[in-house]
mmCIF file of C-alpha atoms in Angstrom:
data_model
loop_
_atom_site.group_PDB
_atom_site.id
_atom_site.type_symbol
_atom_site.label_atom_id
_atom_site.label_comp_id
_atom_site.label_asym_id
_atom_site.label_seq_id
_atom_site.Cartn_x
_atom_site.Cartn_y
_atom_site.Cartn_z
ATOM 1 C CA MET A 1 22.513 24.817 -2.850
ATOM 2 C CA ARG A 2 20.471 23.435 -5.434
ATOM 3 C CA LEU A 3 19.867 20.408 -7.919
ATOM 4 C CA GLU A 4 19.787 20.881 -11.621
ATOM 5 C CA ARG A 5 18.529 18.163 -13.647
ATOM 6 C CA ARG A 6 20.851 16.862 -16.039
ATOM 7 C CA GLU A 7 20.514 16.654 -20.627
ATOM 8 C CA SER A 8 21.509 13.484 -20.349
ATOM 9 C CA VAL A 9 22.547 10.516 -18.778
ATOM 10 C CA PRO A 10 25.994 8.597 -19.335
ATOM 11 C CA ALA A 11 25.253 4.905 -20.302
ATOM 12 C CA TRP A 12 27.582 3.942 -17.449
ATOM 13 C CA ALA A 13 26.242 5.929 -15.171
ATOM 14 C CA SER A 14 23.327 3.895 -15.606
ATOM 15 C CA VAL A 15 25.408 0.665 -14.790
ATOM 16 C CA ALA A 16 26.680 1.626 -12.494
ATOM 17 C CA ALA A 17 23.955 3.363 -10.162
ATOM 18 C CA PRO A 18 22.711 0.298 -9.185
ATOM 19 C CA LEU A 19 26.139 -1.567 -8.566
ATOM 20 C CA ALA A 20 27.649 1.721 -6.497
ATOM 21 C CA ALA A 21 23.801 1.453 -4.979
ATOM 22 C CA VAL A 22 24.393 -2.169 -3.899
ATOM 23 C CA ALA A 23 28.422 -2.144 -2.621
ATOM 24 C CA ALA A 24 27.012 0.676 -0.513
ATOM 25 C CA ALA A 25 24.345 -1.359 1.530
ATOM 26 C CA LEU A 26 26.754 -4.101 2.228
ATOM 27 C CA ILE A 27 28.626 -1.101 4.313
ATOM 28 C CA LEU A 28 25.877 0.128 5.948
ATOM 29 C CA CYS A 29 24.968 -3.166 6.919
ATOM 30 C CA ALA A 30 28.728 -4.920 7.660
ATOM 31 C CA LEU A 31 28.728 -1.714 10.202
ATOM 32 C CA LEU A 32 25.655 -3.913 11.942
ATOM 33 C CA VAL A 33 26.683 -6.849 11.707
ATOM 34 C CA ALA A 34 30.447 -5.493 13.318
ATOM 35 C CA ALA A 35 27.676 -3.907 16.056
ATOM 36 C CA SER A 36 26.785 -7.340 17.110
ATOM 37 C CA GLY A 37 30.268 -8.684 17.573
ATOM 38 C CA ALA A 38 29.621 -11.132 14.084
ATOM 39 C CA PRO A 39 33.179 -11.493 12.009
ATOM 40 C CA VAL A 40 32.240 -9.169 8.901
ATOM 41 C CA LEU A 41 33.594 -10.917 6.075
ATOM 42 C CA LYS A 42 32.650 -15.073 7.514
ATOM 43 C CA ALA A 43 29.122 -13.253 7.958
ATOM 44 C CA PHE A 44 28.876 -12.089 4.469
ATOM 45 C CA ALA A 45 30.541 -15.121 2.828
ATOM 46 C CA THR A 46 27.903 -17.185 5.193
ATOM 47 C CA LEU A 47 25.864 -14.718 3.111
ATOM 48 C CA PHE A 48 26.785 -16.067 0.020
ATOM 49 C CA GLU A 49 27.306 -19.781 0.510
ATOM 50 C CA GLY A 50 23.942 -19.962 1.483
ATOM 51 C CA GLY A 51 22.330 -17.877 -1.587
ATOM 52 C CA PHE A 52 24.418 -19.542 -4.466
ATOM 53 C CA GLY A 53 27.301 -22.066 -3.024
ATOM 54 C CA SER A 54 26.038 -25.686 -3.685
ATOM 55 C CA ARG A 55 22.371 -27.443 -6.073
ATOM 56 C CA PHE A 56 20.460 -27.114 -3.091
ATOM 57 C CA ALA A 57 21.127 -23.393 -2.517
ATOM 58 C CA ILE A 58 21.192 -22.671 -5.820
ATOM 59 C CA GLY A 59 17.594 -23.950 -6.374
ATOM 60 C CA GLU A 60 15.984 -22.453 -3.358
ATOM 61 C CA THR A 61 17.655 -19.438 -4.144
ATOM 62 C CA LEU A 62 15.584 -19.440 -7.913
ATOM 63 C CA THR A 63 12.307 -21.061 -6.440
ATOM 64 C CA ARG A 64 12.389 -17.379 -4.093
ATOM 65 C CA ALA A 65 12.888 -15.560 -7.258
ATOM 66 C CA THR A 66 10.315 -16.769 -9.146
ATOM 67 C CA PRO A 67 7.501 -14.892 -7.675
ATOM 68 C CA LEU A 68 9.632 -11.688 -6.860
ATOM 69 C CA ILE A 69 10.249 -11.195 -10.580
ATOM 70 C CA LEU A 70 7.126 -11.438 -11.324
ATOM 71 C CA THR A 71 6.052 -9.195 -8.788
ATOM 72 C CA GLY A 72 9.015 -7.335 -9.905
ATOM 73 C CA LEU A 73 8.330 -6.669 -13.183
ATOM 74 C CA ALA A 74 4.385 -5.626 -12.022
ATOM 75 C CA ALA A 75 5.709 -3.154 -10.534
ATOM 76 C CA ALA A 76 8.069 -2.099 -13.130
ATOM 77 C CA VAL A 77 5.557 -2.201 -15.742
ATOM 78 C CA ALA A 78 2.835 -0.064 -13.046
ATOM 79 C CA PHE A 79 5.796 2.923 -11.950
ATOM 80 C CA ARG A 80 7.305 3.180 -15.574
ATOM 81 C CA ALA A 81 3.604 5.062 -16.320
ATOM 82 C CA LYS A 82 3.478 6.506 -12.943
ATOM 83 C CA LEU A 83 0.841 4.286 -11.784
ATOM 84 C CA TRP A 84 1.450 4.080 -8.420
ATOM 85 C CA ASN A 85 0.490 0.574 -7.457
ATOM 86 C CA ILE A 86 1.312 -1.039 -3.998
ATOM 87 C CA GLY A 87 -1.030 -3.570 -3.768
ATOM 88 C CA ALA A 88 0.991 -6.180 -5.783
ATOM 89 C CA GLU A 89 0.651 -8.626 -2.699
ATOM 90 C CA GLY A 90 -2.902 -8.232 -2.515
ATOM 91 C CA GLN A 91 -3.363 -9.008 -6.114
ATOM 92 C CA LEU A 92 -0.896 -12.205 -5.618
ATOM 93 C CA TYR A 93 -3.017 -13.346 -3.239
ATOM 94 C CA LEU A 94 -6.417 -12.443 -5.435
ATOM 95 C CA GLY A 95 -4.346 -14.482 -8.077
ATOM 96 C CA ALA A 96 -3.272 -17.817 -6.044
ATOM 97 C CA LEU A 97 -7.229 -17.741 -4.444
ATOM 98 C CA ALA A 98 -8.587 -18.009 -8.168
ATOM 99 C CA ALA A 99 -5.732 -20.903 -8.641
ATOM 100 C CA VAL A 100 -6.988 -22.545 -6.073
ATOM 101 C CA ALA A 101 -10.629 -22.326 -6.923
ATOM 102 C CA LEU A 102 -10.215 -23.182 -10.875
ATOM 103 C CA GLY A 103 -7.640 -26.257 -10.223
ATOM 104 C CA SER A 104 -9.150 -28.070 -6.800
ATOM 105 C CA GLY A 105 -11.252 -29.778 -8.598
ATOM 106 C CA PRO A 106 -14.498 -27.850 -10.025
ATOM 107 C CA LEU A 107 -13.871 -27.657 -13.948
ATOM 108 C CA ALA A 108 -14.377 -30.719 -15.992
ATOM 109 C CA LEU A 109 -11.925 -29.616 -18.073
ATOM 110 C CA PRO A 110 -8.982 -32.377 -20.510
ATOM 111 C CA ALA A 111 -5.539 -32.514 -18.480
ATOM 112 C CA TRP A 112 -3.986 -30.304 -20.921
ATOM 113 C CA ALA A 113 -6.360 -27.542 -20.688
ATOM 114 C CA LEU A 114 -6.322 -27.576 -17.031
ATOM 115 C CA LEU A 115 -3.304 -25.583 -16.404
ATOM 116 C CA PRO A 116 -3.575 -22.712 -18.649
ATOM 117 C CA VAL A 117 -6.791 -22.159 -17.542
ATOM 118 C CA VAL A 118 -5.422 -21.815 -14.575
ATOM 119 C CA MET A 119 -2.840 -18.967 -15.319
ATOM 120 C CA LEU A 120 -5.406 -17.403 -16.663
ATOM 121 C CA GLY A 121 -7.909 -17.443 -14.144
ATOM 122 C CA ALA A 122 -5.091 -15.810 -12.070
ATOM 123 C CA ALA A 123 -4.016 -13.344 -14.270
ATOM 124 C CA LEU A 124 -7.466 -11.813 -14.930
ATOM 125 C CA ALA A 125 -8.122 -12.040 -10.591
ATOM 126 C CA GLY A 126 -5.132 -9.690 -10.276
ATOM 127 C CA GLY A 127 -5.963 -7.390 -13.300
ATOM 128 C CA LEU A 128 -9.064 -6.561 -11.611
ATOM 129 C CA ALA A 129 -7.491 -6.112 -8.340
ATOM 130 C CA LEU A 130 -5.966 -2.705 -9.804
ATOM 131 C CA LEU A 131 -8.473 -2.319 -12.820
ATOM 132 C CA GLY A 132 -10.923 -0.966 -9.698
ATOM 133 C CA PRO A 133 -8.234 1.874 -8.274
ATOM 134 C CA ALA A 134 -6.846 2.698 -11.364
ATOM 135 C CA LEU A 135 -10.889 3.605 -12.307
ATOM 136 C CA LEU A 136 -11.311 5.133 -9.254
ATOM 137 C CA LYS A 137 -7.290 7.703 -10.306
ATOM 138 C CA THR A 138 -8.857 8.006 -14.063
ATOM 139 C CA ARG A 139 -12.305 9.035 -13.063
ATOM 140 C CA PHE A 140 -11.789 10.850 -9.941
ATOM 141 C CA GLY A 141 -7.784 11.321 -9.492
ATOM 142 C CA VAL A 142 -7.878 9.273 -6.293
ATOM 143 C CA ASP A 143 -4.789 8.691 -5.337
ATOM 144 C CA GLU A 144 -3.422 4.895 -6.279
ATOM 145 C CA VAL A 145 -0.875 5.009 -3.508
ATOM 146 C CA VAL A 146 -4.188 4.774 -0.975
ATOM 147 C CA THR A 147 -5.952 2.359 -2.238
ATOM 148 C CA THR A 148 -3.512 0.141 -3.434
ATOM 149 C CA LEU A 149 -2.299 0.073 -0.568
ATOM 150 C CA LEU A 150 -5.445 -0.296 1.479
ATOM 151 C CA LEU A 151 -6.615 -3.280 -0.589
ATOM 152 C CA ASN A 152 -4.201 -5.382 0.448
ATOM 153 C CA PHE A 153 -5.956 -5.612 4.098
ATOM 154 C CA ILE A 154 -9.132 -5.983 1.658
ATOM 155 C CA VAL A 155 -7.600 -9.040 0.165
ATOM 156 C CA LEU A 156 -6.430 -10.639 3.224
ATOM 157 C CA LEU A 157 -9.957 -10.542 5.401
ATOM 158 C CA PHE A 158 -10.982 -12.323 2.540
ATOM 159 C CA VAL A 159 -8.809 -14.316 1.605
ATOM 160 C CA SER A 160 -9.270 -15.405 5.215
ATOM 161 C CA MET A 161 -12.794 -15.312 5.013
ATOM 162 C CA MET A 162 -12.918 -17.841 1.773
ATOM 163 C CA LEU A 163 -10.787 -20.110 3.743
ATOM 164 C CA GLU A 164 -11.778 -20.482 6.592
ATOM 165 C CA GLY A 165 -15.213 -20.568 5.040
ATOM 166 C CA PRO A 166 -16.542 -21.948 1.558
ATOM 167 C CA MET A 167 -12.854 -22.915 0.481
ATOM 168 C CA LYS A 168 -11.672 -24.496 3.501
ATOM 169 C CA ASP A 169 -10.311 -28.232 3.382
ATOM 170 C CA PRO A 170 -12.435 -30.520 5.540
ATOM 171 C CA MET A 171 -9.577 -32.971 5.462
ATOM 172 C CA ALA A 172 -6.838 -30.528 6.867
ATOM 173 C CA MET A 173 -8.087 -30.873 10.247
ATOM 174 C CA GLY A 174 -9.230 -27.325 11.084
ATOM 175 C CA TRP A 175 -6.163 -25.826 9.457
ATOM 176 C CA PRO A 176 -7.862 -23.030 7.388
ATOM 177 C CA GLN A 177 -6.515 -23.554 3.892
ATOM 178 C CA SER A 178 -7.896 -24.867 0.626
ATOM 179 C CA ALA A 179 -7.544 -27.929 -1.145
ATOM 180 C CA ALA A 180 -5.153 -29.081 -3.001
ATOM 181 C CA MET A 181 -4.251 -28.082 -6.738
ATOM 182 C CA LEU A 182 -5.076 -31.093 -9.230
ATOM 183 C CA PRO A 183 -2.041 -32.671 -10.387
ATOM 184 C CA GLU A 184 -3.103 -31.694 -14.301
ATOM 185 C CA ALA A 185 -2.968 -27.702 -12.641
ATOM 186 C CA GLU A 186 0.233 -28.041 -10.944
ATOM 187 C CA LEU A 187 3.362 -27.287 -12.995
ATOM 188 C CA PRO A 188 5.998 -29.375 -13.261
ATOM 189 C CA ARG A 189 9.366 -29.435 -11.484
ATOM 190 C CA LEU A 190 12.037 -28.046 -13.723
ATOM 191 C CA VAL A 191 14.889 -29.897 -11.683
ATOM 192 C CA ALA A 192 14.930 -33.012 -9.566
ATOM 193 C CA ARG A 193 14.705 -33.286 -6.334
ATOM 194 C CA SER A 194 14.105 -29.937 -6.135
ATOM 195 C CA ARG A 195 12.007 -27.413 -5.726
ATOM 196 C CA VAL A 196 12.201 -25.165 -8.895
ATOM 197 C CA HIS A 197 9.426 -25.392 -10.886
ATOM 198 C CA ALA A 198 8.035 -24.217 -14.502
ATOM 199 C CA GLY A 199 7.657 -21.415 -13.146
ATOM 200 C CA LEU A 200 10.627 -19.912 -13.498
ATOM 201 C CA LEU A 201 10.331 -20.823 -16.729
ATOM 202 C CA ILE A 202 7.529 -18.437 -17.337
ATOM 203 C CA ALA A 203 8.722 -15.428 -15.182
ATOM 204 C CA VAL A 204 11.391 -15.129 -17.144
ATOM 205 C CA ALA A 205 9.750 -15.434 -20.551
ATOM 206 C CA LEU A 206 7.504 -12.715 -18.847
ATOM 207 C CA ALA A 207 10.072 -10.500 -18.420
ATOM 208 C CA GLY A 208 11.435 -10.908 -22.359
ATOM 209 C CA LEU A 209 7.723 -10.178 -23.820
ATOM 210 C CA VAL A 210 7.255 -7.266 -21.228
ATOM 211 C CA TRP A 211 10.463 -5.978 -22.272
ATOM 212 C CA VAL A 212 9.856 -6.149 -26.430
ATOM 213 C CA LEU A 213 6.185 -4.359 -25.347
ATOM 214 C CA LYS A 214 7.818 -1.800 -23.427
ATOM 215 C CA SER A 215 10.473 -0.547 -26.039
ATOM 216 C CA ARG A 216 9.285 -2.052 -29.331
ATOM 217 C CA THR A 217 5.447 -1.416 -29.692
ATOM 218 C CA ILE A 218 3.080 1.684 -29.626
ATOM 219 C CA TRP A 219 1.535 0.579 -26.255
ATOM 220 C CA GLY A 220 4.955 0.463 -25.158
ATOM 221 C CA PHE A 221 5.741 4.026 -25.705
ATOM 222 C CA GLU A 222 2.384 5.026 -24.746
ATOM 223 C CA MET A 223 3.285 3.768 -21.642
ATOM 224 C CA ARG A 224 6.593 5.584 -21.680
ATOM 225 C CA ALA A 225 4.866 8.546 -22.265
ATOM 226 C CA LEU A 226 2.483 8.682 -20.058
ATOM 227 C CA GLY A 227 5.086 7.962 -17.576
ATOM 228 C CA ALA A 228 7.944 10.673 -19.087
ATOM 229 C CA ASN A 229 4.679 13.522 -19.067
ATOM 230 C CA PRO A 230 1.271 13.070 -18.351
ATOM 231 C CA ARG A 231 -0.039 16.596 -19.705
ATOM 232 C CA ALA A 232 2.829 16.572 -22.513
ATOM 233 C CA ALA A 233 1.204 12.672 -23.305
ATOM 234 C CA ALA A 234 -2.110 14.091 -23.086
ATOM 235 C CA PHE A 235 -1.625 17.201 -25.631
ATOM 236 C CA ALA A 236 0.297 14.746 -28.442
ATOM 237 C CA GLY A 237 -3.234 12.117 -28.217
ATOM 238 C CA VAL A 238 -2.413 9.555 -25.960
ATOM 239 C CA PRO A 239 -5.307 7.891 -24.256
ATOM 240 C CA VAL A 240 -4.326 8.426 -21.344
ATOM 241 C CA GLY A 241 -7.268 7.354 -19.581
ATOM 242 C CA LYS A 242 -6.946 3.726 -21.058
ATOM 243 C CA VAL A 243 -3.243 3.272 -21.181
ATOM 244 C CA VAL A 244 -3.846 3.395 -17.471
ATOM 245 C CA LEU A 245 -6.418 0.806 -17.269
ATOM 246 C CA ARG A 246 -4.538 -1.516 -19.168
ATOM 247 C CA VAL A 247 -0.993 -0.999 -17.628
ATOM 248 C CA ALA A 248 -3.593 -1.571 -14.776
ATOM 249 C CA LEU A 249 -4.584 -4.949 -16.092
ATOM 250 C CA LEU A 250 -0.610 -5.580 -17.364
ATOM 251 C CA SER A 251 0.500 -5.467 -13.591
ATOM 252 C CA GLY A 252 -1.936 -6.815 -11.846
ATOM 253 C CA GLY A 253 -2.283 -9.788 -14.171
ATOM 254 C CA LEU A 254 1.531 -9.824 -13.575
ATOM 255 C CA ALA A 255 1.278 -9.881 -9.681
ATOM 256 C CA GLY A 256 -1.180 -12.497 -10.144
ATOM 257 C CA LEU A 257 0.624 -14.759 -11.866
ATOM 258 C CA ALA A 258 2.821 -14.866 -9.185
ATOM 259 C CA GLY A 259 0.070 -16.222 -6.943
ATOM 260 C CA ALA A 260 -0.832 -18.773 -8.930
ATOM 261 C CA CYS A 261 2.466 -19.829 -9.252
ATOM 262 C CA GLU A 262 3.484 -20.362 -5.880
ATOM 263 C CA VAL A 263 0.505 -22.325 -5.684
ATOM 264 C CA ALA A 264 0.616 -24.794 -8.208
ATOM 265 C CA GLY A 265 4.461 -24.565 -8.603
ATOM 266 C CA ARG A 266 5.440 -24.989 -4.612
ATOM 267 C CA ALA A 267 2.657 -24.956 -2.407
ATOM 268 C CA GLY A 268 0.457 -26.883 -4.102
ATOM 269 C CA TYR A 269 -2.534 -24.682 -1.498
ATOM 270 C CA LEU A 270 -3.207 -21.624 -0.578
ATOM 271 C CA THR A 271 -2.935 -20.743 2.980
ATOM 272 C CA LEU A 272 -2.807 -17.031 4.921
ATOM 273 C CA ASP A 273 1.451 -17.338 4.901
ATOM 274 C CA LEU A 274 1.886 -17.727 1.354
ATOM 275 C CA SER A 275 3.513 -15.091 0.616
ATOM 276 C CA PRO A 276 6.227 -12.986 2.612
ATOM 277 C CA GLY A 277 5.428 -10.167 1.826
ATOM 278 C CA TYR A 278 6.956 -10.967 -2.375
ATOM 279 C CA GLY A 279 4.639 -7.924 -3.578
ATOM 280 C CA TYR A 280 6.171 -5.240 -1.218
ATOM 281 C CA SER A 281 9.691 -6.634 -2.318
ATOM 282 C CA GLY A 282 8.725 -6.798 -6.075
ATOM 283 C CA ILE A 283 8.772 -2.679 -5.404
ATOM 284 C CA VAL A 284 12.456 -3.194 -4.199
ATOM 285 C CA ILE A 285 13.243 -5.446 -7.034
ATOM 286 C CA ALA A 286 11.687 -3.127 -9.700
ATOM 287 C CA MET A 287 13.645 -0.266 -8.390
ATOM 288 C CA LEU A 288 16.793 -1.710 -8.112
ATOM 289 C CA ALA A 289 16.463 -2.925 -11.965
ATOM 290 C CA GLN A 290 15.357 0.766 -12.553
ATOM 291 C CA LEU A 291 12.434 -0.277 -13.886
ATOM 292 C CA ASN A 292 14.198 -2.309 -16.965
ATOM 293 C CA PRO A 293 11.860 -5.771 -17.270
ATOM 294 C CA LEU A 294 15.674 -7.456 -18.073
ATOM 295 C CA GLY A 295 17.144 -6.120 -15.029
ATOM 296 C CA VAL A 296 14.149 -7.447 -12.602
ATOM 297 C CA ILE A 297 15.119 -10.968 -13.487
ATOM 298 C CA ALA A 298 18.908 -10.043 -12.021
ATOM 299 C CA ALA A 299 17.828 -7.908 -9.158
ATOM 300 C CA ALA A 300 14.613 -10.977 -8.117
ATOM 301 C CA VAL A 301 17.966 -13.874 -7.585
ATOM 302 C CA MET A 302 19.989 -10.985 -5.946
ATOM 303 C CA VAL A 303 17.214 -10.304 -4.134
ATOM 304 C CA ALA A 304 16.044 -14.076 -3.118
ATOM 305 C CA GLY A 305 19.909 -14.854 -2.460
ATOM 306 C CA VAL A 306 19.819 -12.545 0.452
ATOM 307 C CA PHE A 307 16.907 -13.735 1.948
ATOM 308 C CA VAL A 308 18.008 -17.863 1.559
ATOM 309 C CA GLY A 309 21.295 -16.909 2.198
ATOM 310 C CA ALA A 310 20.552 -14.858 5.611
ATOM 311 C CA ASP A 311 19.352 -17.980 7.075
ATOM 312 C CA ALA A 312 22.528 -20.081 6.987
ATOM 313 C CA MET A 313 24.491 -17.014 8.346
ATOM 314 C CA SER A 314 21.884 -16.747 11.381
ATOM 315 C CA ARG A 315 23.124 -19.852 12.013
ATOM 316 C CA ALA A 316 26.747 -19.569 11.167
ATOM 317 C CA VAL A 317 27.667 -17.017 12.794
ATOM 318 C CA GLY A 318 24.654 -15.591 15.248
ATOM 319 C CA VAL A 319 23.537 -12.833 13.114
ATOM 320 C CA PRO A 320 19.655 -12.710 13.306
ATOM 321 C CA ASN A 321 18.320 -13.515 9.693
ATOM 322 C CA TYR A 322 16.382 -10.564 9.798
ATOM 323 C CA ILE A 323 20.013 -8.385 8.719
ATOM 324 C CA ALA A 324 18.537 -10.031 5.084
ATOM 325 C CA ASP A 325 15.230 -7.376 5.458
ATOM 326 C CA VAL A 326 17.794 -4.686 6.193
ATOM 327 C CA LEU A 327 19.749 -5.316 3.631
ATOM 328 C CA VAL A 328 16.719 -5.081 0.879
ATOM 329 C CA ALA A 329 15.459 -2.219 2.784
ATOM 330 C CA VAL A 330 19.333 -0.408 2.658
ATOM 331 C CA SER A 331 19.282 -1.214 -0.794
ATOM 332 C CA LEU A 332 16.352 0.247 -2.075
ATOM 333 C CA LEU A 333 16.873 3.782 -0.322
ATOM 334 C CA CYS A 334 20.560 3.500 -1.628
ATOM 335 C CA MET A 335 19.466 2.541 -5.110
ATOM 336 C CA LEU A 336 16.621 5.702 -4.755
ATOM 337 C CA THR A 337 19.793 7.831 -3.659
ATOM 338 C CA ALA A 338 22.140 6.682 -6.769
ATOM 339 C CA MET A 339 19.402 7.865 -9.239
ATOM 340 C CA LEU A 340 18.691 10.554 -8.047
ATOM 341 C CA PHE A 341 22.142 11.754 -8.191
ATOM 342 C CA THR A 342 22.669 9.791 -11.746
ATOM 343 C CA ARG A 343 19.551 11.878 -13.285
ATOM 344 C CA TYR A 344 20.264 15.797 -11.202
ATOM 345 C CA ARG A 345 23.468 16.963 -9.815
ATOM 346 C CA LEU A 346 24.349 19.692 -7.377
ATOM 347 C CA ARG A 347 24.672 23.472 -7.931
ATOM 348 C CA ARG A 348 25.782 26.186 -5.955
ATOM 349 C CA GLY A 349 23.845 29.356 -5.384
#
């Protein structure tokens, strides 16, 4: 048996692949729920109700989806150009660090200018965090998977040092956290008595802009050409090195904005537990969306609903809420398998 690449992928297959992957993941996780002794249908009904069954649940799901959209976009942009950015978690924390450094009071700026400066600074910090691995890749051929992954740990240690040292809030009673953001630097709430903030609108707008960039501009064509075949793209005159650096700044900047939205829209200050793994979850979301920027929105909302609903399911039927991590991981594996058989067919001989 061998794999043979299909000449063309039917449109229906591109739509059916993620749906089949999610269905397969639910079936596999249903076996784990049944093995724990919990009623499967009630468990999944509670999971859905906990994520989408009330005004409060939808608000929490959208709040958690906001950084996931941005980290999913960061991964989708980079992966489309075959820049394997595994460092969105570190870029998120650097963006958050830059946001609190600029938004907690050191700048004497008008109130209307402070929030844009905070967002721009966070995006720049995240972009510069990926620029180093991108330069190592283009100049010396260093594998960016290794450099971006290891950079996550370096960034977390650096953030820890800053929160224990020069950026520690003296009013936090010894707890390692930064000073609070100024009210002028915070994102406004979209819904009263909920945590949904304007970062959601920023994330959705950026998803639309990235889609336009990818599908309607020369830069987007160069990114797609580089992702399809780097050698052919270089032969055709695409400036490979410049495109990689552009993609790095855009991808890292999106992840940095995820950190800024978390501190400016939800937390109000920076701690080391700001992210429960949003950077790594962004990889899953990008793959579930098949690297489509608009599909990232739907995938992020789905994954956020699973994480939020898992807590309700755990309380209702006694299934550990770690089943959410298993479901997301299995969804990724099923999606990769579905994409493989969408693009290739099995041949005998």
